[in-house]
Each structure stands twice: as C-alpha cells, then as structure tokens.
Amino acid sequence: MSALDFLVHPTGIFFATDSLSLAAKTKDPYVFQTKFVVLPHLELAVAGTGDARFVNSWFEKTRSGFIAKDIDHLDQYCPKALQELWTTYKSTTTGTSTTYHFGYSKQRERYVGYAYRSEDNFISEPLRDGFGTKPATEVSLPEKCEFPKLFIEIMTRQHDEDRALPKPDRVGIG
C-alpha cells in the first residue's frame, strides 16, 4: 500500500488514495484494492498504508470490534488494539504500516485526524490542520484548492517520482 494525500480542516476532511499494491518481495504489481473504509456510525473514515493484510484486518476490526461513539472515543482503544494486531503480522512483513483515522469530534465540534504508525508502536498522533502526503511530496497549495483536481495532480506527481526510483525502492503508486 502506498499513497495517501489528505487535508484536515475544521469543517471537513478531504483525502485520496491510490489502489495499487505491490508484491512485497518482487515489487511487482500484485493487486488493486480499496485502501480506506467509511464508517458512518462513527462519522469516521479509516485509511491505511503498508502491509495490506494488516490494514485490511484493521478495517474489519474498526467495523465491529469496538464500543465507541466517535473518533476520540475510538482513539482511546487504538494504540493497544493496533499493537496486538501487529503481533500477528510483524514477523511476516518486510515493511511498516500506518493507519489514519479521519472524522468528526463531538467533543471539539470539528473534524480531526489521527495517525498510528507501526514504527512508533502505534502511539496516537493527532494530525495538525493542513495538508499531508504519504509518501512525502512537496506541495504548493494554490490560493483556491479545487478538489479532486488538486489530489489528482499530487498523486500523479507522486506516481512519477516513485516510477523514477530503482525498482527495489518503489512503493508502487497506481
């Protein structure tokens, strides 16, 4: 799993993912798949990058594995639950995984985001308002952002940058 671009804003969340997954060992295209789920009962979208098996398992867990009322309530459970789930996959993966939660905080009456990174033991990392890209790409935001055009331009640039890398270093954006 490879590319995720997002904008966290108090009045909404905008995000885009690619859909290509590479085979971990050969870095050849393996499958196209969905890299996010929407959970209307939590006013939440969950996205992930990294090990596809892990991310898909997390999607399933967030669909029905918690008694939570919104993104902030769910955040209380995430680090421990992600750490436990990661033990199933970390010995068979060659990389890392990050899950992102984007949703409405009833407590703060605004939209927020959290990241949970395997390399940081899935501690809860509140996302700041603004634009984020993975893989990191220089983004010059125009005065007036046009969605989805802006995401298409950024993802195209990420794809081109990734294709310019030697095959073993690619994340596979497509």
mmCIF file with all atom_site columns, C-alpha atoms in Angstrom:
data_model
loop_
_atom_site.group_PDB
_atom_site.id
_atom_site.type_symbol
_atom_site.label_atom_id
_atom_site.label_alt_id
_atom_site.label_comp_id
_atom_site.label_asym_id
_atom_site.label_entity_id
_atom_site.label_seq_id
_atom_site.pdbx_PDB_ins_code
_atom_site.Cartn_x
_atom_site.Cartn_y
_atom_site.Cartn_z
_atom_site.occupancy
_atom_site.B_iso_or_equiv
_atom_site.pdbx_formal_charge
_atom_site.auth_seq_id
_atom_site.auth_comp_id
_atom_site.auth_asym_id
_atom_site.auth_atom_id
_atom_site.pdbx_PDB_model_num
ATOM 1   C CA . MET A 1 1   ? 0.000   0.000   0.000   1.00 0.00 ? 1   MET A CA 1
ATOM 2   C CA . SER A 1 2   ? 1.453   3.253   -0.977  1.00 0.00 ? 2   SER A CA 1
ATOM 3   C CA . ALA A 1 3   ? -0.042  6.723   -1.409  1.00 0.00 ? 3   ALA A CA 1
ATOM 4   C CA . LEU A 1 4   ? -2.363  8.770   0.777   1.00 0.00 ? 4   LEU A CA 1
ATOM 5   C CA . ASP A 1 5   ? -2.933  12.512  0.461   1.00 0.00 ? 5   ASP A CA 1
ATOM 6   C CA . PHE A 1 6   ? -5.195  14.373  2.863   1.00 0.00 ? 6   PHE A CA 1
ATOM 7   C CA . LEU A 1 7   ? -6.379  17.740  4.066   1.00 0.00 ? 7   LEU A CA 1
ATOM 8   C CA . VAL A 1 8   ? -7.548  18.102  7.674   1.00 0.00 ? 8   VAL A CA 1
ATOM 9   C CA . HIS A 1 9   ? -9.761  21.150  8.148   1.00 0.00 ? 9   HIS A CA 1
ATOM 10  C CA . PRO A 1 10  ? -12.167 22.027  10.989  1.00 0.00 ? 10  PRO A CA 1
ATOM 11  C CA . THR A 1 11  ? -15.137 21.887  8.581   1.00 0.00 ? 11  THR A CA 1
ATOM 12  C CA . GLY A 1 12  ? -14.216 18.688  6.748   1.00 0.00 ? 12  GLY A CA 1
ATOM 13  C CA . ILE A 1 13  ? -11.722 16.065  5.709   1.00 0.00 ? 13  ILE A CA 1
ATOM 14  C CA . PHE A 1 14  ? -10.572 15.513  2.151   1.00 0.00 ? 14  PHE A CA 1
ATOM 15  C CA . PHE A 1 15  ? -8.399  12.554  1.190   1.00 0.00 ? 15  PHE A CA 1
ATOM 16  C CA . ALA A 1 16  ? -7.321  10.412  -1.747  1.00 0.00 ? 16  ALA A CA 1
ATOM 17  C CA . THR A 1 17  ? -5.580  7.067   -2.005  1.00 0.00 ? 17  THR A CA 1
ATOM 18  C CA . ASP A 1 18  ? -4.207  5.090   -4.882  1.00 0.00 ? 18  ASP A CA 1
ATOM 19  C CA . SER A 1 19  ? -5.328  1.494   -5.360  1.00 0.00 ? 19  SER A CA 1
ATOM 20  C CA . LEU A 1 20  ? -2.205  -0.449  -6.428  1.00 0.00 ? 20  LEU A CA 1
ATOM 21  C CA . SER A 1 21  ? -0.479  -2.933  -4.146  1.00 0.00 ? 21  SER A CA 1
ATOM 22  C CA . LEU A 1 22  ? 2.909   -4.441  -4.909  1.00 0.00 ? 22  LEU A CA 1
ATOM 23  C CA . ALA A 1 23  ? 4.179   -7.884  -4.024  1.00 0.00 ? 23  ALA A CA 1
ATOM 24  C CA . ALA A 1 24  ? 6.483   -7.266  -1.058  1.00 0.00 ? 24  ALA A CA 1
ATOM 25  C CA . LYS A 1 25  ? 9.421   -9.359  -2.278  1.00 0.00 ? 25  LYS A CA 1
ATOM 26  C CA . THR A 1 26  ? 9.432   -8.678  -6.023  1.00 0.00 ? 26  THR A CA 1
ATOM 27  C CA . LYS A 1 27  ? 7.907   -5.171  -6.025  1.00 0.00 ? 27  LYS A CA 1
ATOM 28  C CA . ASP A 1 28  ? 5.772   -6.241  -8.993  1.00 0.00 ? 28  ASP A CA 1
ATOM 29  C CA . PRO A 1 29  ? 2.129   -5.125  -9.228  1.00 0.00 ? 29  PRO A CA 1
ATOM 30  C CA . TYR A 1 30  ? 0.095   -7.594  -7.200  1.00 0.00 ? 30  TYR A CA 1
ATOM 31  C CA . VAL A 1 31  ? -3.497  -6.403  -6.881  1.00 0.00 ? 31  VAL A CA 1
ATOM 32  C CA . PHE A 1 32  ? -5.713  -3.323  -6.975  1.00 0.00 ? 32  PHE A CA 1
ATOM 33  C CA . GLN A 1 33  ? -7.642  -2.791  -3.764  1.00 0.00 ? 33  GLN A CA 1
ATOM 34  C CA . THR A 1 34  ? -9.537  -0.304  -1.644  1.00 0.00 ? 34  THR A CA 1
ATOM 35  C CA . LYS A 1 35  ? -7.299  1.420   0.891   1.00 0.00 ? 35  LYS A CA 1
ATOM 36  C CA . PHE A 1 36  ? -9.950  3.095   3.015   1.00 0.00 ? 36  PHE A CA 1
ATOM 37  C CA . VAL A 1 37  ? -13.310 2.369   4.617   1.00 0.00 ? 37  VAL A CA 1
ATOM 38  C CA . VAL A 1 38  ? -16.064 4.732   5.701   1.00 0.00 ? 38  VAL A CA 1
ATOM 39  C CA . LEU A 1 39  ? -17.798 4.044   8.994   1.00 0.00 ? 39  LEU A CA 1
ATOM 40  C CA . PRO A 1 40  ? -20.929 6.219   9.081   1.00 0.00 ? 40  PRO A CA 1
ATOM 41  C CA . HIS A 1 41  ? -21.910 5.048   12.589  1.00 0.00 ? 41  HIS A CA 1
ATOM 42  C CA . LEU A 1 42  ? -18.705 6.709   13.886  1.00 0.00 ? 42  LEU A CA 1
ATOM 43  C CA . GLU A 1 43  ? -18.630 9.616   11.385  1.00 0.00 ? 43  GLU A CA 1
ATOM 44  C CA . LEU A 1 44  ? -15.210 8.225   10.512  1.00 0.00 ? 44  LEU A CA 1
ATOM 45  C CA . ALA A 1 45  ? -13.042 7.212   7.564   1.00 0.00 ? 45  ALA A CA 1
ATOM 46  C CA . VAL A 1 46  ? -10.120 4.849   8.118   1.00 0.00 ? 46  VAL A CA 1
ATOM 47  C CA . ALA A 1 47  ? -7.231  4.661   5.638   1.00 0.00 ? 47  ALA A CA 1
ATOM 48  C CA . GLY A 1 48  ? -4.028  2.692   5.686   1.00 0.00 ? 48  GLY A CA 1
ATOM 49  C CA . THR A 1 49  ? -0.639  2.290   4.057   1.00 0.00 ? 49  THR A CA 1
ATOM 50  C CA . GLY A 1 50  ? 1.885   -0.521  4.343   1.00 0.00 ? 50  GLY A CA 1
ATOM 51  C CA . ASP A 1 51  ? 1.136   -4.206  4.786   1.00 0.00 ? 51  ASP A CA 1
ATOM 52  C CA . ALA A 1 52  ? -2.202  -4.815  3.049   1.00 0.00 ? 52  ALA A CA 1
ATOM 53  C CA . ARG A 1 53  ? -3.112  -7.800  5.213   1.00 0.00 ? 53  ARG A CA 1
ATOM 54  C CA . PHE A 1 54  ? -2.624  -5.760  8.373   1.00 0.00 ? 54  PHE A CA 1
ATOM 55  C CA . VAL A 1 55  ? -4.546  -2.743  7.070   1.00 0.00 ? 55  VAL A CA 1
ATOM 56  C CA . ASN A 1 56  ? -7.456  -4.906  5.900   1.00 0.00 ? 56  ASN A CA 1
ATOM 57  C CA . SER A 1 57  ? -7.573  -6.630  9.284   1.00 0.00 ? 57  SER A CA 1
ATOM 58  C CA . TRP A 1 58  ? -7.708  -3.221  10.963  1.00 0.00 ? 58  TRP A CA 1
ATOM 59  C CA . PHE A 1 59  ? -10.576 -2.198  8.679   1.00 0.00 ? 59  PHE A CA 1
ATOM 60  C CA . GLU A 1 60  ? -12.509 -5.257  9.832   1.00 0.00 ? 60  GLU A CA 1
ATOM 61  C CA . LYS A 1 61  ? -11.732 -4.595  13.487  1.00 0.00 ? 61  LYS A CA 1
ATOM 62  C CA . THR A 1 62  ? -12.905 -0.968  13.291  1.00 0.00 ? 62  THR A CA 1
ATOM 63  C CA . ARG A 1 63  ? -16.151 -2.013  11.589  1.00 0.00 ? 63  ARG A CA 1
ATOM 64  C CA . SER A 1 64  ? -17.386 -4.045  14.537  1.00 0.00 ? 64  SER A CA 1
ATOM 65  C CA . GLY A 1 65  ? -14.735 -4.511  17.198  1.00 0.00 ? 65  GLY A CA 1
ATOM 66  C CA . PHE A 1 66  ? -15.255 -1.511  19.456  1.00 0.00 ? 66  PHE A CA 1
ATOM 67  C CA . ILE A 1 67  ? -17.956 0.110   21.522  1.00 0.00 ? 67  ILE A CA 1
ATOM 68  C CA . ALA A 1 68  ? -17.106 3.674   20.577  1.00 0.00 ? 68  ALA A CA 1
ATOM 69  C CA . LYS A 1 69  ? -19.234 6.713   19.813  1.00 0.00 ? 69  LYS A CA 1
ATOM 70  C CA . ASP A 1 70  ? -16.827 8.801   17.707  1.00 0.00 ? 70  ASP A CA 1
ATOM 71  C CA . ILE A 1 71  ? -13.229 9.278   16.614  1.00 0.00 ? 71  ILE A CA 1
ATOM 72  C CA . ASP A 1 72  ? -11.998 10.495  20.015  1.00 0.00 ? 72  ASP A CA 1
ATOM 73  C CA . HIS A 1 73  ? -13.640 7.648   21.885  1.00 0.00 ? 73  HIS A CA 1
ATOM 74  C CA . LEU A 1 74  ? -12.188 5.112   19.423  1.00 0.00 ? 74  LEU A CA 1
ATOM 75  C CA . ASP A 1 75  ? -8.749  6.716   19.826  1.00 0.00 ? 75  ASP A CA 1
ATOM 76  C CA . GLN A 1 76  ? -8.668  5.534   23.446  1.00 0.00 ? 76  GLN A CA 1
ATOM 77  C CA . TYR A 1 77  ? -8.618  1.904   22.261  1.00 0.00 ? 77  TYR A CA 1
ATOM 78  C CA . CYS A 1 78  ? -6.463  2.160   19.148  1.00 0.00 ? 78  CYS A CA 1
ATOM 79  C CA . PRO A 1 79  ? -2.829  2.027   20.341  1.00 0.00 ? 79  PRO A CA 1
ATOM 80  C CA . LYS A 1 80  ? -3.284  -1.177  22.342  1.00 0.00 ? 80  LYS A CA 1
ATOM 81  C CA . ALA A 1 81  ? -5.540  -2.832  19.746  1.00 0.00 ? 81  ALA A CA 1
ATOM 82  C CA . LEU A 1 82  ? -3.160  -1.960  16.896  1.00 0.00 ? 82  LEU A CA 1
ATOM 83  C CA . GLN A 1 83  ? -0.142  -3.219  18.873  1.00 0.00 ? 83  GLN A CA 1
ATOM 84  C CA . GLU A 1 84  ? -1.922  -6.525  19.496  1.00 0.00 ? 84  GLU A CA 1
ATOM 85  C CA . LEU A 1 85  ? -2.965  -6.890  15.859  1.00 0.00 ? 85  LEU A CA 1
ATOM 86  C CA . TRP A 1 86  ? 0.556   -6.023  14.645  1.00 0.00 ? 86  TRP A CA 1
ATOM 87  C CA . THR A 1 87  ? 1.996   -9.020  16.527  1.00 0.00 ? 87  THR A CA 1
ATOM 88  C CA . THR A 1 88  ? 0.148   -11.213 14.022  1.00 0.00 ? 88  THR A CA 1
ATOM 89  C CA . TYR A 1 89  ? 1.839   -9.574  11.020  1.00 0.00 ? 89  TYR A CA 1
ATOM 90  C CA . LYS A 1 90  ? 5.190   -8.070  12.022  1.00 0.00 ? 90  LYS A CA 1
ATOM 91  C CA . SER A 1 91  ? 7.145   -11.312 11.642  1.00 0.00 ? 91  SER A CA 1
ATOM 92  C CA . THR A 1 92  ? 5.895   -11.845 8.081   1.00 0.00 ? 92  THR A CA 1
ATOM 93  C CA . THR A 1 93  ? 6.148   -8.336  6.671   1.00 0.00 ? 93  THR A CA 1
ATOM 94  C CA . THR A 1 94  ? 9.154   -6.554  5.254   1.00 0.00 ? 94  THR A CA 1
ATOM 95  C CA . GLY A 1 95  ? 7.888   -3.072  5.988   1.00 0.00 ? 95  GLY A CA 1
ATOM 96  C CA . THR A 1 96  ? 5.817   -0.870  8.205   1.00 0.00 ? 96  THR A CA 1
ATOM 97  C CA . SER A 1 97  ? 2.163   0.108   8.333   1.00 0.00 ? 97  SER A CA 1
ATOM 98  C CA . THR A 1 98  ? 0.324   3.263   9.250   1.00 0.00 ? 98  THR A CA 1
ATOM 99  C CA . THR A 1 99  ? -3.380  3.677   9.817   1.00 0.00 ? 99  THR A CA 1
ATOM 100 C CA . TYR A 1 100 ? -5.143  7.022   9.654   1.00 0.00 ? 100 TYR A CA 1
ATOM 101 C CA . HIS A 1 101 ? -8.474  7.962   11.171  1.00 0.00 ? 101 HIS A CA 1
ATOM 102 C CA . PHE A 1 102 ? -10.368 10.998  9.891   1.00 0.00 ? 102 PHE A CA 1
ATOM 103 C CA . GLY A 1 103 ? -13.635 12.008  11.489  1.00 0.00 ? 103 GLY A CA 1
ATOM 104 C CA . TYR A 1 104 ? -15.865 14.322  13.423  1.00 0.00 ? 104 TYR A CA 1
ATOM 105 C CA . SER A 1 105 ? -15.007 15.020  17.073  1.00 0.00 ? 105 SER A CA 1
ATOM 106 C CA . LYS A 1 106 ? -18.205 15.649  19.005  1.00 0.00 ? 106 LYS A CA 1
ATOM 107 C CA . GLN A 1 107 ? -16.161 16.911  21.941  1.00 0.00 ? 107 GLN A CA 1
ATOM 108 C CA . ARG A 1 108 ? -14.341 19.554  19.885  1.00 0.00 ? 108 ARG A CA 1
ATOM 109 C CA . GLU A 1 109 ? -17.190 20.134  17.393  1.00 0.00 ? 109 GLU A CA 1
ATOM 110 C CA . ARG A 1 110 ? -14.859 19.882  14.399  1.00 0.00 ? 110 ARG A CA 1
ATOM 111 C CA . TYR A 1 111 ? -13.155 17.398  12.103  1.00 0.00 ? 111 TYR A CA 1
ATOM 112 C CA . VAL A 1 112 ? -9.858  15.877  13.216  1.00 0.00 ? 112 VAL A CA 1
ATOM 113 C CA . GLY A 1 113 ? -7.380  13.191  12.222  1.00 0.00 ? 113 GLY A CA 1
ATOM 114 C CA . TYR A 1 114 ? -5.089  10.708  13.943  1.00 0.00 ? 114 TYR A CA 1
ATOM 115 C CA . ALA A 1 115 ? -2.183  8.622   12.653  1.00 0.00 ? 115 ALA A CA 1
ATOM 116 C CA . TYR A 1 116 ? -0.959  5.380   14.197  1.00 0.00 ? 116 TYR A CA 1
ATOM 117 C CA . ARG A 1 117 ? 2.464   4.238   12.925  1.00 0.00 ? 117 ARG A CA 1
ATOM 118 C CA . SER A 1 118 ? 3.977   0.807   13.478  1.00 0.00 ? 118 SER A CA 1
ATOM 119 C CA . GLU A 1 119 ? 7.455   2.343   13.674  1.00 0.00 ? 119 GLU A CA 1
ATOM 120 C CA . ASP A 1 120 ? 6.235   4.414   16.674  1.00 0.00 ? 120 ASP A CA 1
ATOM 121 C CA . ASN A 1 121 ? 4.461   1.456   18.342  1.00 0.00 ? 121 ASN A CA 1
ATOM 122 C CA . PHE A 1 122 ? 1.091   2.862   17.220  1.00 0.00 ? 122 PHE A CA 1
ATOM 123 C CA . ILE A 1 123 ? 1.003   5.745   19.672  1.00 0.00 ? 123 ILE A CA 1
ATOM 124 C CA . SER A 1 124 ? -1.858  8.118   18.979  1.00 0.00 ? 124 SER A CA 1
ATOM 125 C CA . GLU A 1 125 ? -0.590  11.021  16.858  1.00 0.00 ? 125 GLU A CA 1
ATOM 126 C CA . PRO A 1 126 ? -3.112  13.846  16.386  1.00 0.00 ? 126 PRO A CA 1
ATOM 127 C CA . LEU A 1 127 ? -2.799  15.290  12.887  1.00 0.00 ? 127 LEU A CA 1
ATOM 128 C CA . ARG A 1 128 ? -2.463  19.034  12.584  1.00 0.00 ? 128 ARG A CA 1
ATOM 129 C CA . ASP A 1 129 ? -4.795  21.011  10.383  1.00 0.00 ? 129 ASP A CA 1
ATOM 130 C CA . GLY A 1 130 ? -3.431  21.234  6.880   1.00 0.00 ? 130 GLY A CA 1
ATOM 131 C CA . PHE A 1 131 ? -2.224  19.083  4.045   1.00 0.00 ? 131 PHE A CA 1
ATOM 132 C CA . GLY A 1 132 ? -0.369  15.792  4.397   1.00 0.00 ? 132 GLY A CA 1
ATOM 133 C CA . THR A 1 133 ? 1.118   13.413  1.861   1.00 0.00 ? 133 THR A CA 1
ATOM 134 C CA . LYS A 1 134 ? 2.500   9.903   2.013   1.00 0.00 ? 134 LYS A CA 1
ATOM 135 C CA . PRO A 1 135 ? 4.959   9.389   0.528   1.00 0.00 ? 135 PRO A CA 1
ATOM 136 C CA . ALA A 1 136 ? 6.108   12.898  1.355   1.00 0.00 ? 136 ALA A CA 1
ATOM 137 C CA . THR A 1 137 ? 5.914   15.219  -1.639  1.00 0.00 ? 137 THR A CA 1
ATOM 138 C CA . GLU A 1 138 ? 6.473   18.954  -1.885  1.00 0.00 ? 138 GLU A CA 1
ATOM 139 C CA . VAL A 1 139 ? 3.073   20.577  -2.214  1.00 0.00 ? 139 VAL A CA 1
ATOM 140 C CA . SER A 1 140 ? 2.467   24.193  -3.102  1.00 0.00 ? 140 SER A CA 1
ATOM 141 C CA . LEU A 1 141 ? -1.172  24.795  -2.407  1.00 0.00 ? 141 LEU A CA 1
ATOM 142 C CA . PRO A 1 142 ? -2.883  27.195  -4.781  1.00 0.00 ? 142 PRO A CA 1
ATOM 143 C CA . GLU A 1 143 ? -4.874  30.071  -3.321  1.00 0.00 ? 143 GLU A CA 1
ATOM 144 C CA . LYS A 1 144 ? -8.078  28.262  -4.263  1.00 0.00 ? 144 LYS A CA 1
ATOM 145 C CA . CYS A 1 145 ? -7.990  24.467  -3.976  1.00 0.00 ? 145 CYS A CA 1
ATOM 146 C CA . GLU A 1 146 ? -10.076 22.552  -6.495  1.00 0.00 ? 146 GLU A CA 1
ATOM 147 C CA . PHE A 1 147 ? -10.992 19.047  -5.384  1.00 0.00 ? 147 PHE A CA 1
ATOM 148 C CA . PRO A 1 148 ? -10.494 16.426  -6.737  1.00 0.00 ? 148 PRO A CA 1
ATOM 149 C CA . LYS A 1 149 ? -8.216  18.114  -9.304  1.00 0.00 ? 149 LYS A CA 1
ATOM 150 C CA . LEU A 1 150 ? -5.597  19.004  -6.670  1.00 0.00 ? 150 LEU A CA 1
ATOM 151 C CA . PHE A 1 151 ? -5.364  15.408  -5.441  1.00 0.00 ? 151 PHE A CA 1
ATOM 152 C CA . ILE A 1 152 ? -5.092  14.077  -8.986  1.00 0.00 ? 152 ILE A CA 1
ATOM 153 C CA . GLU A 1 153 ? -2.169  16.436  -9.686  1.00 0.00 ? 153 GLU A CA 1
ATOM 154 C CA . ILE A 1 154 ? -0.369  15.491  -6.459  1.00 0.00 ? 154 ILE A CA 1
ATOM 155 C CA . MET A 1 155 ? -0.944  11.751  -6.891  1.00 0.00 ? 155 MET A CA 1
ATOM 156 C CA . THR A 1 156 ? 0.298   11.958  -10.493 1.00 0.00 ? 156 THR A CA 1
ATOM 157 C CA . ARG A 1 157 ? 3.485   13.644  -9.285  1.00 0.00 ? 157 ARG A CA 1
ATOM 158 C CA . GLN A 1 158 ? 3.933   11.005  -6.559  1.00 0.00 ? 158 GLN A CA 1
ATOM 159 C CA . HIS A 1 159 ? 3.454   8.274   -9.183  1.00 0.00 ? 159 HIS A CA 1
ATOM 160 C CA . ASP A 1 160 ? 6.076   9.832   -11.457 1.00 0.00 ? 160 ASP A CA 1
ATOM 161 C CA . GLU A 1 161 ? 8.546   10.274  -8.569  1.00 0.00 ? 161 GLU A CA 1
ATOM 162 C CA . ASP A 1 162 ? 8.008   6.666   -7.490  1.00 0.00 ? 162 ASP A CA 1
ATOM 163 C CA . ARG A 1 163 ? 8.499   5.295   -11.034 1.00 0.00 ? 163 ARG A CA 1
ATOM 164 C CA . ALA A 1 164 ? 11.816  7.192   -11.269 1.00 0.00 ? 164 ALA A CA 1
ATOM 165 C CA . LEU A 1 165 ? 13.191  5.219   -8.290  1.00 0.00 ? 165 LEU A CA 1
ATOM 166 C CA . PRO A 1 166 ? 15.045  1.915   -8.687  1.00 0.00 ? 166 PRO A CA 1
ATOM 167 C CA . LYS A 1 167 ? 12.505  -0.924  -8.535  1.00 0.00 ? 167 LYS A CA 1
ATOM 168 C CA . PRO A 1 168 ? 13.564  -2.173  -5.054  1.00 0.00 ? 168 PRO A CA 1
ATOM 169 C CA . ASP A 1 169 ? 12.920  1.322   -3.606  1.00 0.00 ? 169 ASP A CA 1
ATOM 170 C CA . ARG A 1 170 ? 9.449   1.841   -5.092  1.00 0.00 ? 170 ARG A CA 1
ATOM 171 C CA . VAL A 1 171 ? 6.273   1.873   -3.038  1.00 0.00 ? 171 VAL A CA 1
ATOM 172 C CA . GLY A 1 172 ? 4.080   1.300   -6.093  1.00 0.00 ? 172 GLY A CA 1
ATOM 173 C CA . ILE A 1 173 ? 1.658   4.133   -6.688  1.00 0.00 ? 173 ILE A CA 1
ATOM 174 C CA . GLY A 1 174 ? -1.012  3.421   -9.227  1.00 0.00 ? 174 GLY A CA 1
#
